[in-house]
mmCIF file of N, CA, C and O in Angstrom:
data_model
loop_
_atom_site.group_PDB
_atom_site.id
_atom_site.type_symbol
_atom_site.label_atom_id
_atom_site.label_comp_id
_atom_site.label_asym_id
_atom_site.label_seq_id
_atom_site.Cartn_x
_atom_site.Cartn_y
_atom_site.Cartn_z
ATOM 1 N N MET A 83 -2.402 -3.903 -17.487
ATOM 2 C CA MET A 83 -1.569 -3.185 -16.112
ATOM 3 C C MET A 83 -0.504 -3.751 -15.719
ATOM 4 O O MET A 83 0.209 -2.984 -16.079
ATOM 5 N N ASP A 84 -0.716 -4.897 -15.031
ATOM 6 C CA ASP A 84 -0.038 -5.489 -14.312
ATOM 7 C C ASP A 84 1.599 -6.026 -15.485
ATOM 8 O O ASP A 84 2.662 -6.029 -15.193
ATOM 9 N N GLN A 85 1.215 -6.052 -16.440
ATOM 10 C CA GLN A 85 2.392 -6.877 -17.114
ATOM 11 C C GLN A 85 3.063 -5.747 -17.466
ATOM 12 O O GLN A 85 4.295 -5.951 -17.717
ATOM 13 N N VAL A 86 2.430 -4.783 -18.096
ATOM 14 C CA VAL A 86 3.365 -3.186 -18.387
ATOM 15 C C VAL A 86 4.223 -2.971 -17.743
ATOM 16 O O VAL A 86 5.493 -2.303 -18.035
ATOM 17 N N SER A 87 3.971 -2.855 -15.834
ATOM 18 C CA SER A 87 4.541 -2.530 -15.595
ATOM 19 C C SER A 87 5.687 -3.140 -14.740
ATOM 20 O O SER A 87 6.923 -2.946 -14.755
ATOM 21 N N LEU A 88 5.698 -4.697 -15.214
ATOM 22 C CA LEU A 88 6.054 -5.756 -14.567
ATOM 23 C C LEU A 88 7.544 -5.703 -15.969
ATOM 24 O O LEU A 88 8.591 -6.077 -15.662
ATOM 25 N N ASP A 89 7.237 -5.498 -16.611
ATOM 26 C CA ASP A 89 8.247 -5.741 -18.648
ATOM 27 C C ASP A 89 8.678 -4.054 -18.542
ATOM 28 O O ASP A 89 10.407 -4.371 -18.735
ATOM 29 N N ASP A 90 8.743 -3.184 -18.484
ATOM 30 C CA ASP A 90 9.145 -1.961 -18.190
ATOM 31 C C ASP A 90 9.864 -1.486 -16.465
ATOM 32 O O ASP A 90 10.071 0.271 -16.509
ATOM 33 N N ASN A 91 9.412 -1.857 -16.063
ATOM 34 C CA ASN A 91 9.571 -1.578 -14.578
ATOM 35 C C ASN A 91 9.162 0.083 -14.597
ATOM 36 O O ASN A 91 9.668 0.321 -13.847
ATOM 37 N N GLN A 92 7.606 -0.066 -14.703
ATOM 38 C CA GLN A 92 6.759 1.759 -14.520
ATOM 39 C C GLN A 92 6.131 1.069 -13.339
ATOM 40 O O GLN A 92 6.061 0.538 -12.754
ATOM 41 N N VAL A 93 5.872 2.306 -12.570
ATOM 42 C CA VAL A 93 4.748 2.613 -11.961
ATOM 43 C C VAL A 93 3.638 3.454 -12.240
ATOM 44 O O VAL A 93 3.768 4.319 -12.745
ATOM 45 N N PRO A 94 2.716 2.578 -12.085
ATOM 46 C CA PRO A 94 1.520 2.970 -12.994
ATOM 47 C C PRO A 94 0.979 4.297 -11.991
ATOM 48 O O PRO A 94 0.873 3.540 -10.924
ATOM 49 N N ILE A 95 0.879 5.057 -13.221
ATOM 50 C CA ILE A 95 -0.034 6.011 -12.249
ATOM 51 C C ILE A 95 -1.218 6.213 -13.234
ATOM 52 O O ILE A 95 -1.970 6.616 -13.758
ATOM 53 N N ILE A 96 -2.756 6.177 -12.473
ATOM 54 C CA ILE A 96 -3.877 5.766 -12.750
ATOM 55 C C ILE A 96 -4.800 6.767 -11.894
ATOM 56 O O ILE A 96 -4.885 7.007 -10.299
ATOM 57 N N THR A 97 -6.372 6.871 -12.318
ATOM 58 C CA THR A 97 -7.030 7.243 -11.595
ATOM 59 C C THR A 97 -7.749 6.312 -10.672
ATOM 60 O O THR A 97 -7.685 5.082 -10.983
ATOM 61 N N ILE A 98 -8.554 6.202 -9.537
ATOM 62 C CA ILE A 98 -9.013 5.377 -9.080
ATOM 63 C C ILE A 98 -10.764 4.252 -9.788
ATOM 64 O O ILE A 98 -10.378 3.251 -9.607
ATOM 65 N N HIS A 99 -10.862 4.854 -10.734
ATOM 66 C CA HIS A 99 -12.013 4.087 -11.549
ATOM 67 C C HIS A 99 -10.981 3.187 -12.560
ATOM 68 O O HIS A 99 -11.874 2.268 -13.100
ATOM 69 N N GLN A 100 -9.799 3.557 -12.654
ATOM 70 C CA GLN A 100 -9.316 3.034 -12.968
ATOM 71 C C GLN A 100 -8.699 1.301 -12.803
ATOM 72 O O GLN A 100 -8.080 0.409 -12.831
ATOM 73 N N SER A 101 -8.477 1.634 -11.532
ATOM 74 C CA SER A 101 -8.001 0.567 -10.490
ATOM 75 C C SER A 101 -9.686 -0.479 -10.132
ATOM 76 O O SER A 101 -8.597 -1.261 -9.705
ATOM 77 N N LYS A 102 -10.432 0.130 -10.441
ATOM 78 C CA LYS A 102 -11.428 -1.422 -9.958
ATOM 79 C C LYS A 102 -11.206 -2.544 -10.338
ATOM 80 O O LYS A 102 -10.941 -2.686 -11.456
ATOM 81 N N GLY A 103 -11.001 -3.834 -9.823
ATOM 82 C CA GLY A 103 -10.091 -4.841 -10.055
ATOM 83 C C GLY A 103 -8.567 -5.306 -10.157
ATOM 84 O O GLY A 103 -8.848 -6.248 -9.909
ATOM 85 N N LEU A 104 -8.294 -4.586 -10.249
ATOM 86 C CA LEU A 104 -6.838 -4.967 -9.821
ATOM 87 C C LEU A 104 -6.412 -3.993 -8.667
ATOM 88 O O LEU A 104 -6.472 -3.681 -7.869
ATOM 89 N N GLU A 105 -5.334 -5.115 -8.053
ATOM 90 C CA GLU A 105 -4.479 -4.895 -6.852
ATOM 91 C C GLU A 105 -3.123 -4.390 -7.191
ATOM 92 O O GLU A 105 -2.825 -5.160 -8.324
ATOM 93 N N PHE A 106 -3.150 -3.925 -6.148
ATOM 94 C CA PHE A 106 -1.041 -3.412 -6.292
ATOM 95 C C PHE A 106 -0.322 -3.352 -4.939
ATOM 96 O O PHE A 106 -1.181 -3.216 -4.223
ATOM 97 N N ASP A 107 0.749 -4.068 -4.394
ATOM 98 C CA ASP A 107 1.498 -4.425 -3.297
ATOM 99 C C ASP A 107 1.004 -2.671 -2.343
ATOM 100 O O ASP A 107 1.406 -2.986 -1.466
ATOM 101 N N ALA A 108 1.663 -1.746 -2.991
ATOM 102 C CA ALA A 108 1.260 -0.543 -2.251
ATOM 103 C C ALA A 108 0.465 0.701 -3.646
ATOM 104 O O ALA A 108 0.719 0.339 -4.972
ATOM 105 N N VAL A 109 -0.055 1.130 -2.860
ATOM 106 C CA VAL A 109 -0.896 2.249 -3.291
ATOM 107 C C VAL A 109 -0.635 3.391 -2.282
ATOM 108 O O VAL A 109 -0.068 3.020 -1.068
ATOM 109 N N PHE A 110 -0.820 4.347 -2.979
ATOM 110 C CA PHE A 110 -0.177 5.853 -2.643
ATOM 111 C C PHE A 110 -1.821 6.604 -3.136
ATOM 112 O O PHE A 110 -2.078 6.716 -4.530
ATOM 113 N N ILE A 111 -2.237 7.488 -1.954
ATOM 114 C CA ILE A 111 -3.479 8.290 -2.547
ATOM 115 C C ILE A 111 -2.933 9.794 -2.524
ATOM 116 O O ILE A 111 -2.830 9.676 -1.099
ATOM 117 N N ALA A 112 -2.554 10.010 -3.084
ATOM 118 C CA ALA A 112 -2.293 11.443 -2.856
ATOM 119 C C ALA A 112 -3.320 12.669 -2.827
ATOM 120 O O ALA A 112 -4.314 12.718 -3.589
ATOM 121 N N GLY A 113 -3.067 13.742 -1.958
ATOM 122 C CA GLY A 113 -3.850 15.073 -2.176
ATOM 123 C C GLY A 113 -5.072 14.378 -1.533
ATOM 124 O O GLY A 113 -6.398 14.981 -2.105
ATOM 125 N N ALA A 114 -5.570 13.699 -0.393
ATOM 126 C CA ALA A 114 -6.471 13.341 0.039
ATOM 127 C C ALA A 114 -6.768 14.389 1.712
ATOM 128 O O ALA A 114 -6.990 14.760 2.322
ATOM 129 N N THR A 115 -6.918 15.667 0.779
ATOM 130 C CA THR A 115 -7.157 17.077 1.376
ATOM 131 C C THR A 115 -8.352 17.334 1.392
ATOM 132 O O THR A 115 -9.041 17.302 0.143
ATOM 133 N N GLU A 116 -9.176 18.019 2.214
ATOM 134 C CA GLU A 116 -10.549 18.795 2.274
ATOM 135 C C GLU A 116 -10.904 19.688 1.049
ATOM 136 O O GLU A 116 -9.977 20.193 0.720
ATOM 137 N N ASP A 117 -12.013 19.559 0.408
ATOM 138 C CA ASP A 117 -12.057 20.142 -1.008
ATOM 139 C C ASP A 117 -11.360 19.489 -2.230
ATOM 140 O O ASP A 117 -12.031 20.022 -3.482
ATOM 141 N N GLU A 118 -10.363 18.742 -2.000
ATOM 142 C CA GLU A 118 -9.912 17.653 -2.447
ATOM 143 C C GLU A 118 -10.807 15.818 -3.353
ATOM 144 O O GLU A 118 -10.890 15.777 -3.820
ATOM 145 N N PHE A 119 -10.099 15.888 -2.097
ATOM 146 C CA PHE A 119 -10.906 14.538 -1.598
ATOM 147 C C PHE A 119 -11.208 14.349 -0.510
ATOM 148 O O PHE A 119 -10.437 13.640 0.537
ATOM 149 N N PRO A 120 -12.367 14.141 -0.056
ATOM 150 C CA PRO A 120 -13.611 14.290 -0.996
ATOM 151 C C PRO A 120 -13.642 16.071 -2.178
ATOM 152 O O PRO A 120 -13.479 17.018 -1.057
ATOM 153 N N SER A 121 -14.149 16.040 -2.950
ATOM 154 C CA SER A 121 -13.900 17.497 -3.613
ATOM 155 C C SER A 121 -15.219 18.178 -2.879
ATOM 156 O O SER A 121 -16.006 17.683 -2.378
ATOM 157 N N PHE A 122 -15.348 19.204 -3.473
ATOM 158 C CA PHE A 122 -15.549 20.261 -2.879
ATOM 159 C C PHE A 122 -17.349 20.072 -4.041
ATOM 160 O O PHE A 122 -18.210 20.836 -3.114
ATOM 161 N N PHE A 123 -17.336 19.510 -4.872
ATOM 162 C CA PHE A 123 -18.668 19.383 -5.603
ATOM 163 C C PHE A 123 -19.427 18.752 -5.334
ATOM 164 O O PHE A 123 -20.548 18.478 -5.227
ATOM 165 N N SER A 124 -18.337 17.881 -4.706
ATOM 166 C CA SER A 124 -19.050 16.065 -4.199
ATOM 167 C C SER A 124 -19.456 16.979 -2.559
ATOM 168 O O SER A 124 -21.100 16.512 -2.544
ATOM 169 N N VAL A 125 -19.266 17.549 -2.305
ATOM 170 C CA VAL A 125 -20.077 17.920 -1.595
ATOM 171 C C VAL A 125 -20.997 19.313 -1.465
ATOM 172 O O VAL A 125 -22.098 18.805 -0.896
ATOM 173 N N ARG A 126 -20.661 19.760 -2.022
ATOM 174 C CA ARG A 126 -21.830 21.013 -2.681
ATOM 175 C C ARG A 126 -23.168 20.132 -3.057
ATOM 176 O O ARG A 126 -24.413 20.529 -2.611
ATOM 177 N N ASP A 127 -23.146 19.375 -3.684
ATOM 178 C CA ASP A 127 -23.764 18.497 -4.854
ATOM 179 C C ASP A 127 -24.538 17.614 -4.183
ATOM 180 O O ASP A 127 -25.227 16.501 -4.413
ATOM 181 N N ASN A 128 -24.363 17.255 -2.700
ATOM 182 C CA ASN A 128 -24.527 16.138 -1.758
ATOM 183 C C ASN A 128 -24.694 14.824 -2.380
ATOM 184 O O ASN A 128 -25.325 13.868 -2.463
ATOM 185 N N LYS A 129 -23.184 14.384 -2.876
ATOM 186 C CA LYS A 129 -22.265 13.287 -3.442
ATOM 187 C C LYS A 129 -21.184 12.943 -2.692
ATOM 188 O O LYS A 129 -20.596 12.027 -3.310
ATOM 189 N N LEU A 130 -21.457 13.013 -1.397
ATOM 190 C CA LEU A 130 -20.846 12.677 -0.410
ATOM 191 C C LEU A 130 -20.023 10.619 -0.590
ATOM 192 O O LEU A 130 -19.326 10.399 -0.455
ATOM 193 N N GLU A 131 -21.590 10.435 -0.249
ATOM 194 C CA GLU A 131 -21.296 8.969 -0.693
ATOM 195 C C GLU A 131 -20.718 8.111 -1.350
ATOM 196 O O GLU A 131 -19.749 7.111 -1.490
ATOM 197 N N GLU A 132 -21.080 8.523 -2.746
ATOM 198 C CA GLU A 132 -19.990 8.113 -3.700
ATOM 199 C C GLU A 132 -18.886 8.273 -3.489
ATOM 200 O O GLU A 132 -17.802 7.720 -4.429
ATOM 201 N N GLU A 133 -18.670 9.688 -3.622
ATOM 202 C CA GLU A 133 -16.675 9.826 -3.228
ATOM 203 C C GLU A 133 -16.063 8.983 -1.553
ATOM 204 O O GLU A 133 -15.001 8.473 -2.199
ATOM 205 N N ARG A 134 -17.067 8.753 -1.122
ATOM 206 C CA ARG A 134 -16.387 7.764 -0.061
ATOM 207 C C ARG A 134 -16.519 6.097 -0.212
ATOM 208 O O ARG A 134 -15.521 5.432 -0.259
ATOM 209 N N ARG A 135 -17.483 5.569 -1.643
ATOM 210 C CA ARG A 135 -17.095 4.492 -1.806
ATOM 211 C C ARG A 135 -15.883 5.154 -2.650
ATOM 212 O O ARG A 135 -14.975 3.597 -2.843
ATOM 213 N N LEU A 136 -15.894 5.395 -3.693
ATOM 214 C CA LEU A 136 -14.092 5.913 -4.515
ATOM 215 C C LEU A 136 -13.124 5.623 -3.478
ATOM 216 O O LEU A 136 -12.220 5.313 -3.702
ATOM 217 N N PHE A 137 -13.225 6.052 -2.390
ATOM 218 C CA PHE A 137 -11.909 6.825 -1.154
ATOM 219 C C PHE A 137 -11.483 4.706 -0.913
ATOM 220 O O PHE A 137 -10.713 3.902 -1.026
ATOM 221 N N TYR A 138 -12.889 3.885 -0.755
ATOM 222 C CA TYR A 138 -12.586 2.784 0.246
ATOM 223 C C TYR A 138 -12.368 2.079 -1.273
ATOM 224 O O TYR A 138 -11.534 1.112 -1.055
ATOM 225 N N VAL A 139 -12.720 2.317 -2.654
ATOM 226 C CA VAL A 139 -11.989 1.282 -3.724
ATOM 227 C C VAL A 139 -10.390 1.852 -3.589
ATOM 228 O O VAL A 139 -9.571 0.732 -3.959
ATOM 229 N N ALA A 140 -10.190 2.802 -3.468
ATOM 230 C CA ALA A 140 -8.951 3.385 -3.483
ATOM 231 C C ALA A 140 -7.859 2.597 -2.502
ATOM 232 O O ALA A 140 -7.278 1.747 -2.386
ATOM 233 N N MET A 141 -8.640 2.448 -1.596
ATOM 234 C CA MET A 141 -7.307 2.298 -0.160
ATOM 235 C C MET A 141 -7.708 0.385 -0.432
ATOM 236 O O MET A 141 -6.324 -0.138 -0.018
ATOM 237 N N THR A 142 -8.583 -0.081 -1.046
ATOM 238 C CA THR A 142 -8.527 -1.823 -0.740
ATOM 239 C C THR A 142 -7.708 -2.286 -2.024
ATOM 240 O O THR A 142 -8.063 -3.577 -2.102
ATOM 241 N N ARG A 143 -7.123 -1.459 -2.938
ATOM 242 C CA ARG A 143 -6.207 -2.045 -4.029
ATOM 243 C C ARG A 143 -5.299 -2.004 -3.661
ATOM 244 O O ARG A 143 -4.299 -3.060 -4.288
ATOM 245 N N ALA A 144 -5.147 -2.006 -2.104
ATOM 246 C CA ALA A 144 -3.829 -2.179 -2.095
ATOM 247 C C ALA A 144 -3.694 -3.526 -1.147
ATOM 248 O O ALA A 144 -4.330 -3.647 -0.366
ATOM 249 N N LYS A 145 -2.300 -4.414 -1.270
ATOM 250 C CA LYS A 145 -2.045 -5.816 -0.838
ATOM 251 C C LYS A 145 -1.281 -5.914 0.354
ATOM 252 O O LYS A 145 -1.897 -6.282 1.503
ATOM 253 N N GLN A 146 -0.477 -4.559 0.576
ATOM 254 C CA GLN A 146 0.352 -4.816 1.461
ATOM 255 C C GLN A 146 0.253 -3.356 2.563
ATOM 256 O O GLN A 146 0.246 -3.209 3.367
ATOM 257 N N ARG A 147 0.677 -2.334 1.575
ATOM 258 C CA ARG A 147 1.287 -0.690 2.185
ATOM 259 C C ARG A 147 0.209 0.082 1.315
ATOM 260 O O ARG A 147 0.302 0.490 0.529
ATOM 261 N N LEU A 148 -0.335 0.784 2.037
ATOM 262 C CA LEU A 148 -1.430 1.821 1.492
ATOM 263 C C LEU A 148 -0.834 3.477 2.456
ATOM 264 O O LEU A 148 -0.937 3.161 3.254
ATOM 265 N N PHE A 149 -0.243 4.732 1.438
ATOM 266 C CA PHE A 149 0.224 5.876 1.698
ATOM 267 C C PHE A 149 -0.940 6.584 1.525
ATOM 268 O O PHE A 149 -1.273 7.059 0.227
ATOM 269 N N ILE A 150 -1.049 7.495 2.432
ATOM 270 C CA ILE A 150 -2.091 8.382 2.405
ATOM 271 C C ILE A 150 -1.849 9.538 2.322
ATOM 272 O O ILE A 150 -1.072 9.905 3.678
ATOM 273 N N SER A 151 -2.100 10.929 1.066
ATOM 274 C CA SER A 151 -1.188 11.786 2.087
ATOM 275 C C SER A 151 -2.061 13.136 1.238
ATOM 276 O O SER A 151 -3.199 12.696 0.913
ATOM 277 N N ALA A 152 -1.658 14.372 2.323
ATOM 278 C CA ALA A 152 -2.818 15.275 2.297
ATOM 279 C C ALA A 152 -1.545 16.428 2.719
ATOM 280 O O ALA A 152 -0.903 16.551 2.943
ATOM 281 N N TYR A 153 -2.161 17.772 1.680
ATOM 282 C CA TYR A 153 -1.152 18.524 2.448
ATOM 283 C C TYR A 153 -2.044 19.857 3.236
ATOM 284 O O TYR A 153 -2.777 19.632 3.522
ATOM 285 N N SER A 154 -1.292 20.071 3.121
ATOM 286 C CA SER A 154 -1.427 21.358 5.100
ATOM 287 C C SER A 154 -1.664 23.057 4.241
ATOM 288 O O SER A 154 -2.546 23.325 4.644
ATOM 289 N N ARG A 155 -1.099 23.636 3.163
ATOM 290 C CA ARG A 155 -1.819 24.723 2.565
ATOM 291 C C ARG A 155 -1.545 24.718 1.081
ATOM 292 O O ARG A 155 -0.637 23.754 0.678
ATOM 293 N N ASP A 156 -2.423 25.213 0.277
ATOM 294 C CA ASP A 156 -2.583 24.796 -0.906
ATOM 295 C C ASP A 156 -1.583 26.067 -1.897
ATOM 296 O O ASP A 156 -0.818 26.830 -1.105
ATOM 297 N N PHE A 157 -1.690 26.370 -3.041
ATOM 298 C CA PHE A 157 -1.138 27.226 -3.443
ATOM 299 C C PHE A 157 -0.777 28.765 -3.133
ATOM 300 O O PHE A 157 -0.416 29.545 -3.683
ATOM 301 N N ARG A 158 -2.064 28.614 -2.817
ATOM 302 C CA ARG A 158 -2.534 30.528 -2.500
ATOM 303 C C ARG A 158 -1.357 30.492 -1.062
ATOM 304 O O ARG A 158 -2.143 31.452 -0.673
ATOM 305 N N GLY A 159 -1.435 29.830 -0.556
ATOM 306 C CA GLY A 159 -1.173 29.698 1.276
ATOM 307 C C GLY A 159 -1.703 29.462 2.110
ATOM 308 O O GLY A 159 -1.675 30.048 3.519
ATOM 309 N N TYR A 160 -3.396 29.023 1.580
ATOM 310 C CA TYR A 160 -4.424 29.036 2.805
ATOM 311 C C TYR A 160 -4.105 27.473 3.401
ATOM 312 O O TYR A 160 -3.984 26.702 2.854
ATOM 313 N N SER A 161 -4.252 27.731 4.994
ATOM 314 C CA SER A 161 -4.659 26.547 5.151
ATOM 315 C C SER A 161 -5.729 25.312 4.973
ATOM 316 O O SER A 161 -6.358 25.854 4.579
ATOM 317 N N LYS A 162 -5.312 24.302 4.958
ATOM 318 C CA LYS A 162 -6.520 22.845 4.339
ATOM 319 C C LYS A 162 -6.103 22.339 5.034
ATOM 320 O O LYS A 162 -4.644 21.861 5.784
ATOM 321 N N SER A 163 -6.809 21.566 5.697
ATOM 322 C CA SER A 163 -7.329 20.406 6.447
ATOM 323 C C SER A 163 -6.895 18.829 5.828
ATOM 324 O O SER A 163 -7.937 18.764 4.517
ATOM 325 N N PRO A 164 -7.194 17.890 6.417
ATOM 326 C CA PRO A 164 -7.195 16.265 5.744
ATOM 327 C C PRO A 164 -8.245 16.601 5.155
ATOM 328 O O PRO A 164 -9.167 16.671 6.467
ATOM 329 N N GLY A 165 -8.574 15.273 4.212
ATOM 330 C CA GLY A 165 -9.893 15.238 4.047
ATOM 331 C C GLY A 165 -10.968 14.201 4.792
ATOM 332 O O GLY A 165 -9.910 13.480 6.019
ATOM 333 N N LYS A 166 -11.809 14.799 4.945
ATOM 334 C CA LYS A 166 -12.850 13.930 6.306
ATOM 335 C C LYS A 166 -12.808 12.571 6.551
ATOM 336 O O LYS A 166 -13.252 11.693 6.954
ATOM 337 N N PHE A 167 -12.129 11.909 5.117
ATOM 338 C CA PHE A 167 -12.592 10.777 5.098
ATOM 339 C C PHE A 167 -11.636 9.685 5.873
ATOM 340 O O PHE A 167 -11.164 8.615 6.411
ATOM 341 N N ILE A 168 -10.562 10.499 6.155
ATOM 342 C CA ILE A 168 -9.142 10.377 6.296
ATOM 343 C C ILE A 168 -9.491 9.726 8.073
ATOM 344 O O ILE A 168 -9.030 9.126 8.867
ATOM 345 N N ASN A 169 -10.479 10.848 8.413
ATOM 346 C CA ASN A 169 -10.634 10.858 9.853
ATOM 347 C C ASN A 169 -11.474 9.570 10.308
ATOM 348 O O ASN A 169 -11.782 9.095 11.610
ATOM 349 N N GLU A 170 -12.251 9.422 9.069
ATOM 350 C CA GLU A 170 -12.856 7.515 9.297
ATOM 351 C C GLU A 170 -11.899 6.094 9.287
ATOM 352 O O GLU A 170 -12.613 5.681 10.409
ATOM 353 N N ILE A 171 -11.143 6.607 9.497
ATOM 354 C CA ILE A 171 -10.003 5.478 9.605
ATOM 355 C C ILE A 171 -9.643 5.320 10.703
ATOM 356 O O ILE A 171 -9.140 5.989 11.135
ATOM 357 N N PRO A 172 -9.931 4.204 11.796
ATOM 358 C CA PRO A 172 -9.122 3.822 12.861
ATOM 359 C C PRO A 172 -8.442 4.235 13.224
ATOM 360 O O PRO A 172 -7.330 3.898 12.681
ATOM 361 N N LYS A 173 -8.355 4.748 14.039
ATOM 362 C CA LYS A 173 -6.704 5.223 14.788
ATOM 363 C C LYS A 173 -5.200 3.988 14.576
ATOM 364 O O LYS A 173 -4.632 4.628 14.303
ATOM 365 N N GLU A 174 -5.851 2.658 15.079
ATOM 366 C CA GLU A 174 -4.670 2.091 14.738
ATOM 367 C C GLU A 174 -4.470 2.067 13.867
ATOM 368 O O GLU A 174 -3.261 0.693 13.173
ATOM 369 N N TYR A 175 -5.039 2.084 12.010
ATOM 370 C CA TYR A 175 -4.296 1.588 11.472
ATOM 371 C C TYR A 175 -3.690 3.098 10.589
ATOM 372 O O TYR A 175 -2.774 2.849 9.772
ATOM 373 N N ILE A 176 -3.249 4.315 11.620
ATOM 374 C CA ILE A 176 -2.277 5.062 11.317
ATOM 375 C C ILE A 176 -1.073 5.403 11.890
ATOM 376 O O ILE A 176 -1.668 5.284 13.082
ATOM 377 N N SER A 177 -0.783 5.878 11.485
ATOM 378 C CA SER A 177 1.162 6.490 11.521
ATOM 379 C C SER A 177 1.915 7.248 11.008
ATOM 380 O O SER A 177 0.767 7.553 9.542
ATOM 381 N N GLU A 178 1.571 8.251 11.639
ATOM 382 C CA GLU A 178 2.177 9.679 10.969
ATOM 383 C C GLU A 178 4.402 10.114 10.870
ATOM 384 O O GLU A 178 3.877 9.596 11.895
#
């Protein structure tokens, strides 16, 4: 993965599962909105700890910078809130 990105000047877009064992200077976690990450189904099926572990894996892939985004309205215009895992990050590490 690192070699492909260096050779072709590409930005890899990969899943969290694909990122295990890899590190990147910058990591972007997109869509960290409630019912997306953690997903509605993980909450419903009582698998929140697995989702929390995956969020941790995603965050720890960043060597220098980590960007986490969430959206405030879905495609139907309904209000959405940031995912609960964002609230678990100590405030001194967050800038908005």
